[in-house]
Short mmCIF file of C-alpha atoms in Angstrom, two decimals:
data_model
loop_
_atom_site.label_atom_id
_atom_site.label_comp_id
_atom_site.label_asym_id
_atom_site.label_seq_id
_atom_site.Cartn_x
_atom_site.Cartn_y
_atom_site.Cartn_z
CA MET A 1 3.52 -2.30 9.86
CA SER A 2 0.13 -3.08 8.40
CA ALA A 3 0.15 -4.77 5.00
CA HIS A 4 -2.59 -2.51 3.58
CA CYS A 5 -2.12 0.20 0.96
CA GLN A 6 -3.83 3.49 1.83
CA LEU A 7 -4.37 4.51 -1.81
CA THR A 8 -5.40 1.30 -3.57
CA GLY A 9 -6.62 -0.70 -0.58
CA THR A 10 -4.42 -3.65 -1.53
CA LYS A 11 -4.38 -6.33 1.18
CA PRO A 12 -2.60 -9.67 1.55
CA GLY A 13 -3.89 -12.54 -0.54
CA PHE A 14 -4.09 -16.08 0.77
CA GLY A 15 -3.41 -19.36 -0.93
CA LYS A 16 -1.50 -22.61 -0.72
CA THR A 17 2.11 -23.63 -1.16
CA ILE A 18 2.34 -26.91 -3.03
CA SER A 19 5.42 -29.01 -2.32
CA HIS A 20 7.07 -31.49 -4.67
CA SER A 21 5.08 -34.29 -3.03
CA HIS A 22 1.94 -32.18 -3.65
CA ARG A 23 1.20 -31.48 0.02
CA ARG A 24 -0.58 -28.18 0.47
CA THR A 25 0.15 -25.72 3.27
CA SER A 26 -1.36 -22.28 3.77
CA ARG A 27 0.61 -19.19 2.86
CA ARG A 28 0.14 -15.46 2.55
CA PHE A 29 0.97 -13.24 -0.44
CA ASP A 30 1.89 -9.81 0.95
CA PRO A 31 1.81 -6.71 -1.27
CA ASN A 32 5.02 -4.70 -1.60
CA ILE A 33 4.21 -2.06 1.05
CA GLN A 34 6.49 0.95 1.59
CA ARG A 35 6.23 3.95 3.94
CA LYS A 36 6.92 7.13 2.01
CA ARG A 37 6.92 10.77 3.05
CA TYR A 38 5.49 13.44 0.73
CA TRP A 39 5.32 17.22 1.02
CA LEU A 40 1.68 18.36 1.02
CA ALA A 41 1.95 21.99 -0.14
CA SER A 42 -1.71 22.86 0.46
CA GLU A 43 -1.37 22.08 4.19
CA GLY A 44 2.27 23.13 4.53
CA ARG A 45 3.34 19.82 6.06
CA TYR A 46 4.71 16.39 5.29
CA VAL A 47 2.43 13.36 5.19
CA ARG A 48 3.68 9.82 5.64
CA LEU A 49 1.75 7.35 3.51
CA THR A 50 1.75 3.55 3.55
CA LEU A 51 1.66 2.64 -0.13
CA SER A 52 2.21 -0.34 -2.37
CA ALA A 53 4.87 -0.07 -5.08
CA ARG A 54 2.15 0.33 -7.70
CA ALA A 55 0.50 3.12 -5.69
CA ILE A 56 3.83 5.00 -5.46
CA LYS A 57 3.89 5.05 -9.27
CA THR A 58 0.29 6.28 -9.26
CA VAL A 59 1.20 9.15 -6.90
CA ASP A 60 4.05 10.09 -9.25
CA LEU A 61 1.55 10.16 -12.12
CA ILE A 62 -1.43 12.00 -10.56
CA GLY A 63 0.37 14.07 -7.91
CA VAL A 64 0.32 14.11 -4.13
CA GLU A 65 -2.71 16.40 -3.76
CA ALA A 66 -4.94 14.18 -5.90
CA ALA A 67 -3.66 11.03 -4.18
CA VAL A 68 -4.40 12.42 -0.70
CA ALA A 69 -7.87 13.44 -1.92
CA ARG A 70 -8.50 9.85 -3.09
CA ILE A 71 -7.25 8.44 0.22
CA ARG A 72 -9.55 10.76 2.18
CA ALA A 73 -12.46 9.83 -0.11
CA ARG A 74 -11.93 6.20 0.94
CA GLY A 75 -12.35 7.32 4.55
CA VAL A 76 -8.73 6.90 5.63
CA LYS A 77 -7.30 9.59 7.89
CA VAL A 78 -4.13 11.30 6.61
#
């Protein structure tokens, strides 16, 4: 599964892990991505969205229709 959020566009961040001896090695900070299914009443079907945990809260706040409109405005196919 891709580590990109469809609503917010959140992607993995990159940085370093620093050990006790202060050696640095590369690491990746992945967002908390979940696949969630929502009923889209206007189209009479379910849509499965790949969202971060923060984006799931945003969908709960603004509604599924507005969230799908924002995703489509970003150019992502739903």
